[in-house]
Amino acid sequence: MTWFVDNLALIMFLVMFAVIFSGYPVAFVLGGTALVFALIAWSFDAFNLIGLSNILLRLWGGVAADPVLVSIPMFIFMGAILERSGSAKDMLGATEILLKRVPGGLAVAVMVMGTILAAPIGVVGAAVVLLSLIALPQMLAAGYDKKLAVGTVASAGTLGILIPPAIMLVVMAEMLATSAGALFAAATMPGLLLSGLYLVYILIVAIVKPEWAPKIPKGYGPQTRAEFWHIMWRGLAPMTFLMVVVLGAIFAGWATATESAGVGVLGSLIIAWLNKRLNVTMLREAIRDACRANGMVFMLFLGATGFSYVFRALGGDELMIATLARFGIDTKWEILGFVMVLIFLLGFPFEWIEICLIVLPVFYPILAKLDFAEHLGSASFFMAWFGTLVAVNLQTSFMTPPFGATLFYLKGTVPAGVTMTDIYRGMYPFIAIQILGLILCIAYPEIVLWLPRIAGLLE
């Protein structure tokens, strides 16, 4: 019985994982597990139930009263408006025309479009479904190989989890006690690195196997210079301007993440109005989506706050370090590697927010105590670097068969004739590229830290 009491935190962690696979809502699993183990510990005089009142205080002080988290529903609202206004479809058409002489021009256009849309949409599911509906039928009709087309759409869509102002980065910044602006800047270069690696792969495939990525016909698109500039202005200018304003305001220090989200919503409404697609029905649906997302996020925060408080009150930090050491995982690089593998595996069945709320409160205090200063140049840079590694890792797990969420977003929207086997096979080259990107970010931290350092966001 003594062993049971001494290891309650570890048992609590394992029980939470066992129950979470039952399919019960994650917010209730986290909160319920915390309550049950608090009562068990209280019955053994290992926990004082008055401590549960601290959960509400932490939720208010750390979540409800935090102005940064207000940006989450606004970024979702902004993405919904842009999706329904047709701005994404206009952008694909403009990008395709601009790159029609490039090998694999249509696939390159989809990747460029996904990179640009990643900033304003910021939600993987929305970006993947949008690109799948708009771009995938067009790529298949143009004669593209199924695997290349599916992989391009999937990888371009999942950039929304990484390129700021991604909603995930806002949540992670709060949980890692670092500024959202610093994490936005830190994730920008890795996001662009992955996008660049994807583009290199697409170009190589288009050159080596041109039958997989046919060139766009020479006569395709506008026939006059006036038509060309009209399409460019309508398709690229509004979205590019919106991205520059939203991110530029944060990086320059003119606006917080919350304020920039408000600017983004206003900009998306203006774009919809200019395209004559702003109406009451669209606004009603977008507001409903934002409200649902807000409720889901705060319920998850409530459950995760309760879980992390009880876990740490039962000595979870020290117990987890001792357990890892028992398995021979005791150096800083071994612990970091263990956390990266754990996050990668959890990415198969769970959403990113669930993984962040489960893993980060448990492991980031442990990792924060380890000395990465020599590798990074300063111990104060660790949270921005670690948060970015988690984001890149989660993007990889989103696409990995058999349970990656992106696979199921695609399966529900791909044209007839594209099988789940095609989707699986299309993922593997892009997953390999993502793992390469993650390794580069670990080995060369300046990829992550260069932009926030020169912007003065890590000082």
Short mmCIF file of C-alpha atoms in Angstrom, two decimals:
data_model
loop_
_atom_site.label_atom_id
_atom_site.label_comp_id
_atom_site.label_asym_id
_atom_site.label_seq_id
_atom_site.Cartn_x
_atom_site.Cartn_y
_atom_site.Cartn_z
CA MET A 1 0.00 0.00 0.00
CA THR A 2 2.92 2.32 0.67
CA TRP A 3 4.14 1.81 -2.89
CA PHE A 4 0.65 2.67 -4.18
CA VAL A 5 0.54 5.95 -2.28
CA ASP A 6 4.10 6.90 -3.27
CA ASN A 7 3.34 6.28 -6.96
CA LEU A 8 -0.17 7.80 -7.15
CA ALA A 9 0.97 10.45 -9.65
CA LEU A 10 2.38 7.85 -12.04
CA ILE A 11 -0.73 5.68 -11.72
CA MET A 12 -2.86 8.78 -12.33
CA PHE A 13 -0.94 9.50 -15.54
CA LEU A 14 -1.34 5.91 -16.80
CA VAL A 15 -5.04 5.74 -15.91
CA MET A 16 -5.66 8.98 -17.77
CA PHE A 17 -4.15 7.47 -20.93
CA ALA A 18 -6.14 4.25 -20.53
CA VAL A 19 -9.46 6.09 -20.10
CA ILE A 20 -8.80 8.62 -22.84
CA PHE A 21 -8.76 5.83 -25.45
CA SER A 22 -12.34 5.00 -24.54
CA GLY A 23 -13.51 7.88 -26.69
CA TYR A 24 -14.94 9.85 -23.77
CA PRO A 25 -14.50 13.66 -24.16
CA VAL A 26 -10.94 14.60 -23.24
CA ALA A 27 -11.93 17.57 -21.08
CA PHE A 28 -14.02 15.33 -18.83
CA VAL A 29 -11.36 12.60 -18.75
CA LEU A 30 -8.74 15.05 -17.51
CA GLY A 31 -10.96 16.72 -14.95
CA GLY A 32 -12.57 13.46 -13.79
CA THR A 33 -9.22 11.71 -13.37
CA ALA A 34 -7.96 14.66 -11.32
CA LEU A 35 -11.02 14.57 -9.04
CA VAL A 36 -10.92 10.77 -8.53
CA PHE A 37 -7.21 10.73 -7.66
CA ALA A 38 -7.57 13.77 -5.42
CA LEU A 39 -10.19 11.83 -3.43
CA ILE A 40 -8.00 8.70 -3.35
CA ALA A 41 -4.99 10.72 -2.14
CA TRP A 42 -7.19 12.46 0.45
CA SER A 43 -8.33 9.09 1.81
CA PHE A 44 -4.65 8.26 2.43
CA ASP A 45 -3.91 11.71 3.92
CA ALA A 46 -1.69 12.49 0.93
CA PHE A 47 -3.77 15.43 -0.35
CA ASN A 48 -5.86 18.19 1.23
CA LEU A 49 -9.17 18.68 -0.59
CA ILE A 50 -9.09 22.40 0.15
CA GLY A 51 -6.39 22.49 -2.51
CA LEU A 52 -9.03 21.86 -5.21
CA SER A 53 -10.15 25.48 -4.78
CA ASN A 54 -6.81 26.48 -6.29
CA ILE A 55 -7.92 25.00 -9.62
CA LEU A 56 -10.57 27.68 -10.11
CA LEU A 57 -8.11 30.38 -9.06
CA ARG A 58 -5.56 29.06 -11.57
CA LEU A 59 -8.19 28.81 -14.30
CA TRP A 60 -9.22 32.41 -13.73
CA GLY A 61 -5.77 33.88 -13.28
CA GLY A 62 -4.06 31.75 -15.93
CA VAL A 63 -6.78 31.31 -18.55
CA ALA A 64 -10.02 33.26 -18.21
CA ALA A 65 -8.32 36.55 -17.35
CA ASP A 66 -5.57 36.11 -19.95
CA PRO A 67 -6.12 38.54 -22.83
CA VAL A 68 -3.90 36.52 -25.18
CA LEU A 69 -6.35 33.58 -25.29
CA VAL A 70 -9.11 35.91 -26.47
CA SER A 71 -7.39 35.84 -29.85
CA ILE A 72 -8.26 32.16 -30.41
CA PRO A 73 -11.95 32.58 -31.38
CA MET A 74 -11.10 35.71 -33.37
CA PHE A 75 -8.50 33.89 -35.47
CA ILE A 76 -11.04 31.09 -36.07
CA PHE A 77 -13.63 33.70 -37.02
CA MET A 78 -11.17 35.31 -39.43
CA GLY A 79 -10.42 31.99 -41.13
CA ALA A 80 -14.10 31.13 -41.50
CA ILE A 81 -14.84 34.47 -43.16
CA LEU A 82 -11.97 34.07 -45.63
CA GLU A 83 -13.04 30.53 -46.48
CA ARG A 84 -16.67 31.45 -47.16
CA SER A 85 -15.85 34.65 -49.05
CA GLY A 86 -14.12 32.73 -51.86
CA SER A 87 -10.80 34.50 -51.35
CA ALA A 88 -8.96 31.16 -51.24
CA LYS A 89 -10.28 30.10 -54.63
CA ASP A 90 -9.28 33.44 -56.15
CA MET A 91 -5.79 33.01 -54.70
CA LEU A 92 -5.30 29.55 -56.22
CA GLY A 93 -6.28 30.82 -59.65
CA ALA A 94 -3.88 33.75 -59.44
CA THR A 95 -0.98 31.66 -58.12
CA GLU A 96 -1.51 29.00 -60.76
CA ILE A 97 -1.31 31.59 -63.55
CA LEU A 98 1.76 33.19 -62.01
CA LEU A 99 3.63 29.86 -61.86
CA LYS A 100 2.38 28.18 -65.03
CA ARG A 101 5.88 28.04 -66.61
CA VAL A 102 7.39 26.30 -63.55
CA PRO A 103 7.65 22.46 -63.65
CA GLY A 104 4.73 21.08 -61.69
CA GLY A 105 3.28 24.58 -61.71
CA LEU A 106 -0.14 23.62 -60.36
CA ALA A 107 1.32 21.64 -57.43
CA VAL A 108 3.74 24.49 -56.71
CA ALA A 109 0.79 26.91 -56.79
CA VAL A 110 -1.12 24.76 -54.29
CA MET A 111 1.89 24.68 -51.96
CA VAL A 112 2.40 28.45 -52.21
CA MET A 113 -1.30 28.98 -51.61
CA GLY A 114 -1.23 26.65 -48.60
CA THR A 115 1.73 28.56 -47.17
CA ILE A 116 -0.05 31.89 -47.54
CA LEU A 117 -3.40 30.56 -46.29
CA ALA A 118 -1.72 28.96 -43.27
CA ALA A 119 -1.38 32.37 -41.66
CA PRO A 120 -4.95 33.68 -41.87
CA ILE A 121 -6.79 30.36 -41.49
CA GLY A 122 -4.57 28.77 -38.83
CA VAL A 123 -6.77 25.64 -38.42
CA VAL A 124 -5.53 22.42 -40.05
CA GLY A 125 -8.95 20.89 -40.66
CA ALA A 126 -10.27 24.00 -42.38
CA ALA A 127 -7.16 24.44 -44.54
CA VAL A 128 -6.97 20.78 -45.64
CA VAL A 129 -10.67 20.58 -46.50
CA LEU A 130 -10.52 23.90 -48.34
CA LEU A 131 -7.50 22.88 -50.46
CA SER A 132 -8.95 19.43 -51.05
CA LEU A 133 -12.21 20.82 -52.38
CA ILE A 134 -10.64 23.58 -54.48
CA ALA A 135 -7.31 22.20 -55.70
CA LEU A 136 -7.40 18.39 -55.66
CA PRO A 137 -10.06 17.92 -58.39
CA GLN A 138 -8.21 20.40 -60.56
CA MET A 139 -4.87 18.60 -60.09
CA LEU A 140 -6.36 15.20 -60.91
CA ALA A 141 -8.16 16.62 -63.96
CA ALA A 142 -4.81 18.01 -65.15
CA GLY A 143 -3.30 14.52 -65.07
CA TYR A 144 -1.35 14.67 -61.81
CA ASP A 145 -0.38 11.45 -60.09
CA LYS A 146 -2.83 10.71 -57.28
CA LYS A 147 -0.15 10.24 -54.65
CA LEU A 148 1.65 13.46 -55.49
CA ALA A 149 -1.60 15.43 -55.63
CA VAL A 150 -2.86 14.10 -52.30
CA GLY A 151 0.50 14.56 -50.57
CA THR A 152 0.80 18.13 -51.84
CA VAL A 153 -2.67 19.10 -50.60
CA ALA A 154 -2.15 17.40 -47.22
CA SER A 155 1.27 18.93 -46.53
CA ALA A 156 0.19 22.39 -47.68
CA GLY A 157 -2.91 22.23 -45.48
CA THR A 158 -1.07 21.14 -42.35
CA LEU A 159 1.24 24.17 -42.51
CA GLY A 160 -1.64 25.96 -40.78
CA ILE A 161 -0.63 24.35 -37.49
CA LEU A 162 2.83 25.93 -37.64
CA ILE A 163 2.94 29.19 -39.58
CA PRO A 164 1.76 32.04 -37.33
CA PRO A 165 -0.61 33.29 -36.19
CA ALA A 166 -1.59 29.63 -35.73
CA ILE A 167 -4.05 29.07 -32.90
CA MET A 168 -1.90 26.25 -31.54
CA LEU A 169 1.00 28.66 -31.00
CA VAL A 170 -1.23 30.98 -28.95
CA VAL A 171 -2.22 28.12 -26.64
CA MET A 172 1.35 26.83 -26.37
CA ALA A 173 2.71 30.29 -25.58
CA GLU A 174 0.35 30.50 -22.62
CA MET A 175 1.22 27.03 -21.36
CA LEU A 176 4.98 27.55 -21.74
CA ALA A 177 4.87 30.96 -20.07
CA THR A 178 6.46 32.69 -23.04
CA SER A 179 5.18 35.50 -25.24
CA ALA A 180 2.99 34.67 -28.22
CA GLY A 181 5.02 37.09 -30.34
CA ALA A 182 8.27 35.24 -29.56
CA LEU A 183 6.72 31.88 -30.42
CA PHE A 184 5.18 33.30 -33.61
CA ALA A 185 8.59 34.56 -34.70
CA ALA A 186 10.29 31.30 -33.70
CA ALA A 187 7.86 29.16 -35.73
CA THR A 188 8.00 31.30 -38.88
CA MET A 189 11.35 30.11 -40.25
CA PRO A 190 10.69 26.39 -39.59
CA GLY A 191 7.33 26.76 -41.33
CA LEU A 192 8.95 28.39 -44.35
CA LEU A 193 11.75 25.79 -44.25
CA LEU A 194 9.23 22.95 -44.49
CA SER A 195 7.35 24.73 -47.26
CA GLY A 196 10.63 25.19 -49.14
CA LEU A 197 11.60 21.53 -48.71
CA TYR A 198 8.18 20.48 -50.04
CA LEU A 199 8.63 22.74 -53.06
CA VAL A 200 12.08 21.28 -53.78
CA TYR A 201 10.62 17.77 -53.69
CA ILE A 202 7.74 18.74 -56.01
CA LEU A 203 10.14 20.34 -58.49
CA ILE A 204 12.42 17.28 -58.46
CA VAL A 205 9.46 14.96 -59.09
CA ALA A 206 8.15 17.21 -61.87
CA ILE A 207 11.56 17.17 -63.59
CA VAL A 208 12.37 13.46 -63.08
CA LYS A 209 8.83 12.19 -63.72
CA PRO A 210 7.04 14.83 -65.82
CA GLU A 211 4.11 12.47 -66.39
CA TRP A 212 3.32 12.77 -62.66
CA ALA A 213 3.07 16.58 -62.85
CA PRO A 214 2.08 17.79 -66.36
CA LYS A 215 2.87 21.38 -67.28
CA ILE A 216 0.09 23.92 -67.49
CA PRO A 217 -0.88 24.56 -71.16
CA LYS A 218 0.68 27.69 -72.63
CA GLY A 219 -2.67 29.15 -73.66
CA TYR A 220 -4.13 28.81 -70.17
CA GLY A 221 -5.10 31.96 -68.29
CA PRO A 222 -5.51 35.63 -69.24
CA GLN A 223 -4.61 36.67 -72.76
CA THR A 224 -3.94 40.35 -72.09
CA ARG A 225 -1.77 42.20 -69.60
CA ALA A 226 -4.81 43.97 -68.16
CA GLU A 227 -6.55 40.65 -67.45
CA PHE A 228 -3.38 39.29 -65.86
CA TRP A 229 -2.99 42.18 -63.41
CA HIS A 230 -6.68 42.14 -62.59
CA ILE A 231 -6.47 38.46 -61.57
CA MET A 232 -3.25 39.06 -59.62
CA TRP A 233 -4.79 42.01 -57.77
CA ARG A 234 -8.00 40.18 -56.95
CA GLY A 235 -6.34 36.88 -55.98
CA LEU A 236 -3.09 37.80 -54.24
CA ALA A 237 -3.17 41.37 -53.00
CA PRO A 238 -5.92 41.16 -50.34
CA MET A 239 -4.68 37.97 -48.66
CA THR A 240 -1.01 38.96 -48.81
CA PHE A 241 -1.82 42.36 -47.34
CA LEU A 242 -3.84 40.75 -44.55
CA MET A 243 -1.00 38.38 -43.68
CA VAL A 244 1.56 41.20 -43.65
CA VAL A 245 -0.62 43.38 -41.45
CA VAL A 246 -1.45 40.63 -38.95
CA LEU A 247 2.09 39.28 -38.59
CA GLY A 248 3.88 42.59 -39.13
CA ALA A 249 1.98 44.25 -36.31
CA ILE A 250 3.07 41.48 -33.91
CA PHE A 251 6.72 41.29 -34.99
CA ALA A 252 7.11 45.07 -34.98
CA GLY A 253 5.65 45.28 -31.48
CA TRP A 254 2.76 47.49 -32.59
CA ALA A 255 0.10 45.02 -31.48
CA THR A 256 -0.34 42.01 -29.24
CA ALA A 257 -1.65 38.69 -30.57
CA THR A 258 -5.13 39.66 -29.37
CA GLU A 259 -5.06 43.05 -31.06
CA SER A 260 -3.70 41.61 -34.30
CA ALA A 261 -6.52 39.03 -34.30
CA GLY A 262 -9.01 41.89 -34.14
CA VAL A 263 -7.23 43.58 -37.04
CA GLY A 264 -7.36 40.28 -38.95
CA VAL A 265 -11.12 39.91 -38.45
CA LEU A 266 -11.68 43.47 -39.65
CA GLY A 267 -9.45 42.85 -42.67
CA SER A 268 -11.24 39.61 -43.57
CA LEU A 269 -14.61 41.39 -43.39
CA ILE A 270 -13.30 44.11 -45.69
CA ILE A 271 -12.02 41.49 -48.16
CA ALA A 272 -15.39 39.72 -48.13
CA TRP A 273 -17.14 43.05 -48.68
CA LEU A 274 -14.84 43.99 -51.58
CA ASN A 275 -15.59 40.61 -53.18
CA LYS A 276 -19.33 41.27 -52.67
CA ARG A 277 -19.69 38.08 -50.65
CA LEU A 278 -20.41 39.52 -47.23
CA ASN A 279 -23.86 38.50 -46.01
CA VAL A 280 -25.76 37.73 -42.82
CA THR A 281 -25.82 33.95 -43.36
CA MET A 282 -22.05 33.74 -43.68
CA LEU A 283 -21.53 35.84 -40.57
CA ARG A 284 -24.01 33.77 -38.56
CA GLU A 285 -22.21 30.53 -39.44
CA ALA A 286 -18.78 31.99 -38.72
CA ILE A 287 -19.89 33.33 -35.33
CA ARG A 288 -21.40 29.95 -34.44
CA ASP A 289 -18.11 28.20 -35.29
CA ALA A 290 -16.13 30.65 -33.16
CA CYS A 291 -18.45 30.17 -30.17
CA ARG A 292 -18.19 26.39 -30.37
CA ALA A 293 -14.41 26.54 -30.59
CA ASN A 294 -14.23 28.93 -27.63
CA GLY A 295 -16.38 26.65 -25.46
CA MET A 296 -14.33 23.59 -26.39
CA VAL A 297 -11.02 25.30 -25.62
CA PHE A 298 -12.08 26.54 -22.21
CA MET A 299 -13.54 23.18 -21.18
CA LEU A 300 -10.25 21.55 -22.13
CA PHE A 301 -8.36 24.19 -20.17
CA LEU A 302 -10.52 23.52 -17.11
CA GLY A 303 -9.89 19.77 -17.23
CA ALA A 304 -6.17 20.18 -17.98
CA THR A 305 -5.69 22.74 -15.21
CA GLY A 306 -7.23 20.36 -12.70
CA PHE A 307 -5.18 17.42 -13.94
CA SER A 308 -1.83 19.25 -13.90
CA TYR A 309 -2.49 20.72 -10.43
CA VAL A 310 -3.34 17.39 -8.78
CA PHE A 311 -0.54 15.60 -10.68
CA ARG A 312 2.09 18.03 -9.46
CA ALA A 313 0.61 18.18 -5.94
CA LEU A 314 1.13 14.42 -5.74
CA GLY A 315 4.81 14.83 -6.65
CA GLY A 316 4.41 14.06 -10.32
CA ASP A 317 7.46 16.03 -11.49
CA GLU A 318 9.96 14.20 -9.30
CA LEU A 319 8.26 10.84 -9.84
CA MET A 320 8.32 11.23 -13.63
CA ILE A 321 12.05 12.08 -13.60
CA ALA A 322 12.77 9.07 -11.40
CA THR A 323 10.70 6.80 -13.66
CA LEU A 324 12.52 7.96 -16.78
CA ALA A 325 15.87 7.44 -15.05
CA ARG A 326 14.80 3.90 -14.13
CA PHE A 327 14.42 3.18 -17.86
CA GLY A 328 17.83 4.68 -18.59
CA ILE A 329 16.36 7.97 -19.85
CA ASP A 330 18.21 10.49 -17.72
CA THR A 331 20.24 12.87 -19.90
CA LYS A 332 18.69 16.03 -21.30
CA TRP A 333 18.86 14.77 -24.90
CA GLU A 334 17.32 11.41 -23.99
CA ILE A 335 14.44 13.12 -22.17
CA LEU A 336 13.90 15.53 -25.05
CA GLY A 337 13.93 12.59 -27.49
CA PHE A 338 11.44 10.69 -25.32
CA VAL A 339 9.06 13.66 -25.27
CA MET A 340 9.34 14.13 -29.04
CA VAL A 341 8.55 10.44 -29.69
CA LEU A 342 5.65 10.55 -27.21
CA ILE A 343 4.15 13.64 -28.90
CA PHE A 344 4.60 12.04 -32.31
CA LEU A 345 2.74 8.89 -31.25
CA LEU A 346 -0.02 10.82 -29.48
CA GLY A 347 -0.58 12.78 -32.67
CA PHE A 348 -2.15 9.71 -34.28
CA PRO A 349 -5.34 9.48 -32.17
CA PHE A 350 -5.53 12.93 -30.53
CA GLU A 351 -5.98 16.56 -31.59
CA TRP A 352 -3.13 19.01 -31.06
CA ILE A 353 -4.86 20.87 -28.24
CA GLU A 354 -5.42 17.64 -26.32
CA ILE A 355 -1.74 16.71 -26.68
CA CYS A 356 -0.60 20.17 -25.56
CA LEU A 357 -2.86 20.10 -22.52
CA ILE A 358 -1.80 16.56 -21.59
CA VAL A 359 1.95 16.57 -22.28
CA LEU A 360 3.20 20.12 -21.80
CA PRO A 361 2.08 20.65 -18.17
CA VAL A 362 3.78 17.38 -17.22
CA PHE A 363 7.06 17.56 -19.14
CA TYR A 364 7.90 21.20 -19.77
CA PRO A 365 8.72 21.91 -16.08
CA ILE A 366 11.07 18.90 -16.19
CA LEU A 367 12.77 20.02 -19.41
CA ALA A 368 12.96 23.63 -18.23
CA LYS A 369 15.22 22.50 -15.37
CA LEU A 370 17.71 20.91 -17.76
CA ASP A 371 20.65 22.84 -19.16
CA PHE A 372 20.32 23.56 -22.89
CA ALA A 373 22.07 26.93 -22.61
CA GLU A 374 25.25 25.79 -24.38
CA HIS A 375 23.30 24.46 -27.37
CA LEU A 376 20.97 27.49 -27.61
CA GLY A 377 23.23 30.31 -26.50
CA SER A 378 21.04 31.17 -23.51
CA ALA A 379 18.74 29.25 -21.16
CA SER A 380 16.05 31.91 -21.70
CA PHE A 381 15.66 30.79 -25.34
CA PHE A 382 14.56 27.27 -24.40
CA MET A 383 10.79 27.74 -24.29
CA ALA A 384 10.57 29.31 -27.76
CA TRP A 385 12.79 26.55 -29.19
CA PHE A 386 10.99 23.72 -27.42
CA GLY A 387 7.55 25.07 -28.32
CA THR A 388 8.52 25.22 -31.99
CA LEU A 389 9.87 21.66 -31.91
CA VAL A 390 6.54 20.49 -30.49
CA ALA A 391 4.66 22.37 -33.24
CA VAL A 392 6.79 20.83 -36.02
CA ASN A 393 6.41 17.41 -34.42
CA LEU A 394 2.63 17.72 -34.24
CA GLN A 395 2.48 18.75 -37.89
CA THR A 396 4.31 15.52 -38.77
CA SER A 397 1.97 13.35 -36.69
CA PHE A 398 -1.07 14.94 -38.33
CA MET A 399 -0.12 13.22 -41.60
CA THR A 400 1.24 9.87 -40.41
CA PRO A 401 -0.84 6.75 -41.26
CA PRO A 402 -2.95 5.12 -40.08
CA PHE A 403 -4.56 7.62 -37.67
CA GLY A 404 -3.28 11.07 -38.68
CA ALA A 405 -6.15 13.57 -38.58
CA THR A 406 -5.28 15.02 -41.99
CA LEU A 407 -5.89 11.61 -43.60
CA PHE A 408 -9.49 11.60 -42.45
CA TYR A 409 -10.07 15.23 -43.44
CA LEU A 410 -8.92 14.22 -46.91
CA LYS A 411 -10.90 11.01 -47.10
CA GLY A 412 -14.12 12.91 -46.54
CA THR A 413 -13.46 15.36 -49.39
CA VAL A 414 -11.35 13.63 -52.08
CA PRO A 415 -12.98 12.92 -55.47
CA ALA A 416 -14.24 9.44 -56.31
CA GLY A 417 -11.44 7.13 -57.38
CA VAL A 418 -8.96 8.26 -54.70
CA THR A 419 -8.67 5.42 -52.18
CA MET A 420 -7.35 5.40 -48.63
CA THR A 421 -4.34 3.48 -49.96
CA ASP A 422 -3.61 6.36 -52.35
CA ILE A 423 -3.82 8.78 -49.44
CA TYR A 424 -1.49 6.68 -47.27
CA ARG A 425 1.09 6.25 -50.04
CA GLY A 426 0.97 9.95 -50.86
CA MET A 427 1.93 10.87 -47.29
CA TYR A 428 5.23 9.02 -46.91
CA PRO A 429 7.59 11.29 -48.92
CA PHE A 430 6.20 14.40 -47.23
CA ILE A 431 6.42 12.80 -43.76
CA ALA A 432 10.09 12.03 -44.43
CA ILE A 433 10.60 15.69 -45.36
CA GLN A 434 8.89 16.81 -42.14
CA ILE A 435 11.08 14.55 -40.01
CA LEU A 436 14.12 15.99 -41.78
CA GLY A 437 12.86 19.48 -40.94
CA LEU A 438 12.40 18.54 -37.27
CA ILE A 439 15.94 17.09 -37.10
CA LEU A 440 17.35 20.28 -38.66
CA CYS A 441 15.53 22.45 -36.11
CA ILE A 442 16.94 20.36 -33.25
CA ALA A 443 20.50 20.25 -34.62
CA TYR A 444 20.58 23.89 -35.78
CA PRO A 445 18.54 25.94 -33.27
CA GLU A 446 19.29 29.19 -35.12
CA ILE A 447 16.67 28.12 -37.68
CA VAL A 448 14.16 28.66 -34.86
CA LEU A 449 15.82 31.44 -32.88
CA TRP A 450 17.20 33.71 -35.61
CA LEU A 451 14.03 35.72 -36.30
CA PRO A 452 12.89 36.25 -32.68
CA ARG A 453 16.47 37.12 -31.75
CA ILE A 454 16.88 39.88 -34.35
CA ALA A 455 13.37 41.14 -33.53
CA GLY A 456 14.40 41.48 -29.89
CA LEU A 457 11.62 39.16 -28.70
CA LEU A 458 13.89 36.86 -26.70
CA GLU A 459 15.70 39.45 -24.66
#
